[in-house]
Amino acid sequence: MAIASLKDLYFDELSDLFDAEMQMIRTLPRLADAARAPELRETLRKHCNESRLHLERLDLIFTHWGEPRRGKACAGLAGIVQEADDRLNQDATDDARDAGIIGIAQRIEHYEIAAYGCARTYARRLDRFDEARLLQETLDEEGRADRRLTEMAEAHINDDARSEWDRRESPARGGAAVEMG
């Protein structure tokens, strides 16, 4: 479809976001199932439920315009999902897998934050302030999910993965284990 106006660009972005949310609903449960840390599993499951709400908001916007939703594949998120699948299929310790899952989930969040930010700005420029508010609500939820993932990574998951490496690599570096007693 040719983009001849800001409205066209807005609908293109909304259609992209709709497909991105559909991909999220399919991907987040797989990430949650692969995660070991209970708080990571819970965060991913909660965000999957939020993604369903995001779809409802997008549908509401299309309804407000009286426009059908356009079928459009979100290639950007599809690439990140492929990276997620590749990461999940790698041999890894539980803690390293959790750290990798957080990294993938944050890539997804950052993609969505950028896209929702653009869509919200387009809505404002089109004087669709109710829609901008709905998009901002979703943007806020995406930001909270990203911050929660960062908190988990910084609190312990990345340290747990590093500790596994330290335990595994210490003798290989020529260091002798010394028992204190």
mmCIF file of C-alpha atoms in Angstrom:
data_model
loop_
_atom_site.group_PDB
_atom_site.id
_atom_site.type_symbol
_atom_site.label_atom_id
_atom_site.label_comp_id
_atom_site.label_asym_id
_atom_site.label_seq_id
_atom_site.Cartn_x
_atom_site.Cartn_y
_atom_site.Cartn_z
ATOM 1 C CA MET A 1 0.000 0.000 0.000
ATOM 2 C CA ALA A 2 1.246 3.466 -0.859
ATOM 3 C CA ILE A 3 1.654 5.883 2.029
ATOM 4 C CA ALA A 4 0.152 9.147 0.805
ATOM 5 C CA SER A 5 -0.680 10.815 4.128
ATOM 6 C CA LEU A 6 -0.006 10.795 7.844
ATOM 7 C CA LYS A 7 -3.266 8.865 8.234
ATOM 8 C CA ASP A 8 -1.915 6.160 5.897
ATOM 9 C CA LEU A 9 1.313 6.027 7.895
ATOM 10 C CA TYR A 10 -0.678 5.845 11.146
ATOM 11 C CA PHE A 11 -2.733 2.897 9.912
ATOM 12 C CA ASP A 12 0.384 1.187 8.609
ATOM 13 C CA GLU A 13 2.008 1.565 12.055
ATOM 14 C CA LEU A 14 -1.138 0.347 13.834
ATOM 15 C CA SER A 15 -1.331 -2.697 11.554
ATOM 16 C CA ASP A 16 2.335 -3.438 12.220
ATOM 17 C CA LEU A 17 1.694 -3.172 15.952
ATOM 18 C CA PHE A 18 -1.320 -5.465 15.745
ATOM 19 C CA ASP A 19 0.781 -8.193 14.154
ATOM 20 C CA ALA A 20 3.597 -7.537 16.644
ATOM 21 C CA GLU A 21 1.182 -8.079 19.544
ATOM 22 C CA MET A 22 -0.084 -11.301 17.936
ATOM 23 C CA GLN A 23 3.505 -12.509 17.679
ATOM 24 C CA MET A 24 4.038 -11.558 21.336
ATOM 25 C CA ILE A 25 1.043 -13.630 22.411
ATOM 26 C CA ARG A 26 2.575 -16.641 20.640
ATOM 27 C CA THR A 27 6.163 -16.035 21.809
ATOM 28 C CA LEU A 28 5.938 -14.925 25.443
ATOM 29 C CA PRO A 29 4.475 -18.234 26.694
ATOM 30 C CA ARG A 30 7.398 -20.112 25.091
ATOM 31 C CA LEU A 31 9.859 -17.763 26.790
ATOM 32 C CA ALA A 32 8.022 -18.158 30.104
ATOM 33 C CA ASP A 33 8.057 -21.946 29.830
ATOM 34 C CA ALA A 34 11.815 -21.913 29.163
ATOM 35 C CA ALA A 35 12.589 -19.584 32.088
ATOM 36 C CA ARG A 36 13.734 -21.035 35.404
ATOM 37 C CA ALA A 37 13.282 -18.019 37.677
ATOM 38 C CA PRO A 38 9.675 -17.862 38.940
ATOM 39 C CA GLU A 39 9.562 -14.044 38.849
ATOM 40 C CA LEU A 40 10.722 -14.056 35.214
ATOM 41 C CA ARG A 41 8.075 -16.633 34.269
ATOM 42 C CA GLU A 42 5.421 -14.554 36.041
ATOM 43 C CA THR A 43 6.530 -11.292 34.414
ATOM 44 C CA LEU A 44 6.428 -12.848 30.941
ATOM 45 C CA ARG A 45 2.995 -14.386 31.527
ATOM 46 C CA LYS A 46 1.641 -11.117 32.895
ATOM 47 C CA HIS A 47 2.945 -9.228 29.885
ATOM 48 C CA CYS A 48 1.354 -11.793 27.564
ATOM 49 C CA ASN A 49 -1.997 -10.970 29.188
ATOM 50 C CA GLU A 50 -1.266 -7.261 28.755
ATOM 51 C CA SER A 51 -0.609 -7.930 25.067
ATOM 52 C CA ARG A 52 -4.187 -9.158 24.745
ATOM 53 C CA LEU A 53 -5.349 -5.832 26.194
ATOM 54 C CA HIS A 54 -3.077 -4.018 23.717
ATOM 55 C CA LEU A 55 -4.826 -5.851 20.872
ATOM 56 C CA GLU A 56 -8.199 -4.731 22.216
ATOM 57 C CA ARG A 57 -7.016 -1.124 22.280
ATOM 58 C CA LEU A 58 -5.740 -1.354 18.712
ATOM 59 C CA ASP A 59 -9.043 -2.880 17.590
ATOM 60 C CA LEU A 60 -10.865 -0.020 19.308
ATOM 61 C CA ILE A 61 -8.816 2.514 17.352
ATOM 62 C CA PHE A 62 -9.646 0.819 14.062
ATOM 63 C CA THR A 63 -13.314 0.811 15.111
ATOM 64 C CA HIS A 64 -13.175 4.547 15.955
ATOM 65 C CA TRP A 65 -12.062 5.232 12.387
ATOM 66 C CA GLY A 66 -14.574 2.801 10.885
ATOM 67 C CA GLU A 67 -11.633 1.202 9.092
ATOM 68 C CA PRO A 68 -10.893 -2.490 8.758
ATOM 69 C CA ARG A 69 -7.601 -3.676 10.165
ATOM 70 C CA ARG A 70 -5.060 -4.163 7.403
ATOM 71 C CA GLY A 71 -3.235 -7.452 7.195
ATOM 72 C CA LYS A 72 0.438 -6.643 7.608
ATOM 73 C CA ALA A 73 3.260 -8.776 8.894
ATOM 74 C CA CYS A 74 5.609 -7.129 11.375
ATOM 75 C CA ALA A 75 8.978 -8.129 9.939
ATOM 76 C CA GLY A 76 10.915 -6.344 12.687
ATOM 77 C CA LEU A 77 9.404 -8.386 15.479
ATOM 78 C CA ALA A 78 9.544 -11.547 13.372
ATOM 79 C CA GLY A 79 13.331 -11.139 13.294
ATOM 80 C CA ILE A 80 13.491 -10.763 17.064
ATOM 81 C CA VAL A 81 11.244 -13.810 17.492
ATOM 82 C CA GLN A 82 13.627 -15.796 15.290
ATOM 83 C CA GLU A 83 16.494 -14.675 17.538
ATOM 84 C CA ALA A 84 14.448 -15.839 20.530
ATOM 85 C CA ASP A 85 13.921 -19.260 18.967
ATOM 86 C CA ASP A 86 17.639 -19.509 18.186
ATOM 87 C CA ARG A 87 18.495 -18.535 21.771
ATOM 88 C CA LEU A 88 16.069 -21.066 23.260
ATOM 89 C CA ASN A 89 17.547 -23.852 21.134
ATOM 90 C CA GLN A 90 21.105 -23.215 22.350
ATOM 91 C CA ASP A 91 22.629 -25.317 25.096
ATOM 92 C CA ALA A 92 22.819 -23.130 28.182
ATOM 93 C CA THR A 93 22.734 -23.325 31.943
ATOM 94 C CA ASP A 94 19.449 -22.322 33.553
ATOM 95 C CA ASP A 95 20.776 -18.981 34.791
ATOM 96 C CA ALA A 96 22.421 -18.138 31.460
ATOM 97 C CA ARG A 97 19.184 -19.053 29.656
ATOM 98 C CA ASP A 98 17.222 -16.730 31.964
ATOM 99 C CA ALA A 99 19.683 -13.895 31.267
ATOM 100 C CA GLY A 100 19.290 -14.560 27.522
ATOM 101 C CA ILE A 101 15.500 -14.611 27.813
ATOM 102 C CA ILE A 102 15.576 -11.231 29.541
ATOM 103 C CA GLY A 103 17.731 -9.861 26.717
ATOM 104 C CA ILE A 104 15.312 -11.129 24.067
ATOM 105 C CA ALA A 105 12.281 -9.847 26.001
ATOM 106 C CA GLN A 106 13.900 -6.424 26.285
ATOM 107 C CA ARG A 107 14.607 -6.329 22.535
ATOM 108 C CA ILE A 108 10.899 -6.992 22.015
ATOM 109 C CA GLU A 109 9.910 -4.285 24.510
ATOM 110 C CA HIS A 110 12.237 -1.716 22.953
ATOM 111 C CA TYR A 111 10.827 -2.434 19.497
ATOM 112 C CA GLU A 112 7.302 -1.963 20.786
ATOM 113 C CA ILE A 113 8.181 1.158 22.776
ATOM 114 C CA ALA A 114 9.557 2.778 19.615
ATOM 115 C CA ALA A 115 6.565 1.744 17.503
ATOM 116 C CA TYR A 116 3.932 2.770 20.051
ATOM 117 C CA GLY A 117 5.712 6.083 20.560
ATOM 118 C CA CYS A 118 5.499 6.781 16.820
ATOM 119 C CA ALA A 119 1.836 5.754 16.643
ATOM 120 C CA ARG A 120 0.974 7.946 19.645
ATOM 121 C CA THR A 121 2.704 10.920 18.032
ATOM 122 C CA TYR A 122 0.837 10.333 14.766
ATOM 123 C CA ALA A 123 -2.461 10.173 16.680
ATOM 124 C CA ARG A 124 -1.703 13.508 18.335
ATOM 125 C CA ARG A 125 -0.811 15.111 14.991
ATOM 126 C CA LEU A 126 -4.100 13.795 13.566
ATOM 127 C CA ASP A 127 -5.985 15.331 16.545
ATOM 128 C CA ARG A 128 -7.032 11.859 17.725
ATOM 129 C CA PHE A 129 -6.361 12.562 21.382
ATOM 130 C CA ASP A 130 -8.451 9.672 22.777
ATOM 131 C CA GLU A 131 -6.446 7.305 20.605
ATOM 132 C CA ALA A 132 -3.206 8.957 21.685
ATOM 133 C CA ARG A 133 -4.250 8.359 25.291
ATOM 134 C CA LEU A 134 -4.925 4.654 24.590
ATOM 135 C CA LEU A 135 -1.567 4.327 22.873
ATOM 136 C CA GLN A 136 0.134 6.096 25.783
ATOM 137 C CA GLU A 137 -1.439 3.607 28.219
ATOM 138 C CA THR A 138 0.098 0.786 26.211
ATOM 139 C CA LEU A 139 3.391 2.627 25.966
ATOM 140 C CA ASP A 140 3.411 3.018 29.764
ATOM 141 C CA GLU A 141 2.782 -0.727 30.199
ATOM 142 C CA GLU A 142 5.588 -1.567 27.786
ATOM 143 C CA GLY A 143 7.910 0.728 29.731
ATOM 144 C CA ARG A 144 6.958 -0.892 33.050
ATOM 145 C CA ALA A 145 7.628 -4.354 31.604
ATOM 146 C CA ASP A 146 11.029 -3.221 30.353
ATOM 147 C CA ARG A 147 11.931 -1.719 33.738
ATOM 148 C CA ARG A 148 10.834 -4.900 35.532
ATOM 149 C CA LEU A 149 13.044 -6.993 33.246
ATOM 150 C CA THR A 150 15.962 -4.644 33.920
ATOM 151 C CA GLU A 151 15.382 -4.870 37.679
ATOM 152 C CA MET A 152 15.413 -8.667 37.546
ATOM 153 C CA ALA A 153 18.573 -8.738 35.471
ATOM 154 C CA GLU A 154 20.356 -6.287 37.740
ATOM 155 C CA ALA A 155 19.067 -7.800 40.981
ATOM 156 C CA HIS A 156 20.321 -11.315 40.467
ATOM 157 C CA ILE A 157 19.789 -13.133 37.174
ATOM 158 C CA ASN A 158 22.834 -11.742 35.390
ATOM 159 C CA ASP A 159 24.905 -12.254 38.549
ATOM 160 C CA ASP A 160 23.670 -15.848 38.835
ATOM 161 C CA ALA A 161 24.701 -16.499 35.231
ATOM 162 C CA ARG A 162 28.108 -14.913 35.861
ATOM 163 C CA SER A 163 28.578 -16.997 39.005
ATOM 164 C CA GLU A 164 27.956 -20.163 36.991
ATOM 165 C CA TRP A 165 30.671 -19.087 34.571
ATOM 166 C CA ASP A 166 33.057 -18.268 37.414
ATOM 167 C CA ARG A 167 32.542 -21.707 38.984
ATOM 168 C CA ARG A 168 33.016 -23.449 35.653
ATOM 169 C CA GLU A 169 35.981 -21.407 34.421
ATOM 170 C CA SER A 170 37.987 -20.907 37.612
ATOM 171 C CA PRO A 171 40.041 -24.160 37.460
ATOM 172 C CA ALA A 172 40.561 -23.749 33.711
ATOM 173 C CA ARG A 173 42.280 -20.403 34.320
ATOM 174 C CA GLY A 174 44.887 -22.090 36.414
ATOM 175 C CA GLY A 175 43.415 -21.049 39.698
ATOM 176 C CA ALA A 176 43.499 -23.628 42.449
ATOM 177 C CA ALA A 177 40.530 -24.008 44.660
ATOM 178 C CA VAL A 178 41.515 -23.326 48.227
ATOM 179 C CA GLU A 179 39.353 -24.438 51.074
ATOM 180 C CA MET A 180 39.279 -22.218 54.070
ATOM 181 C CA GLY A 181 38.618 -23.912 57.259
#
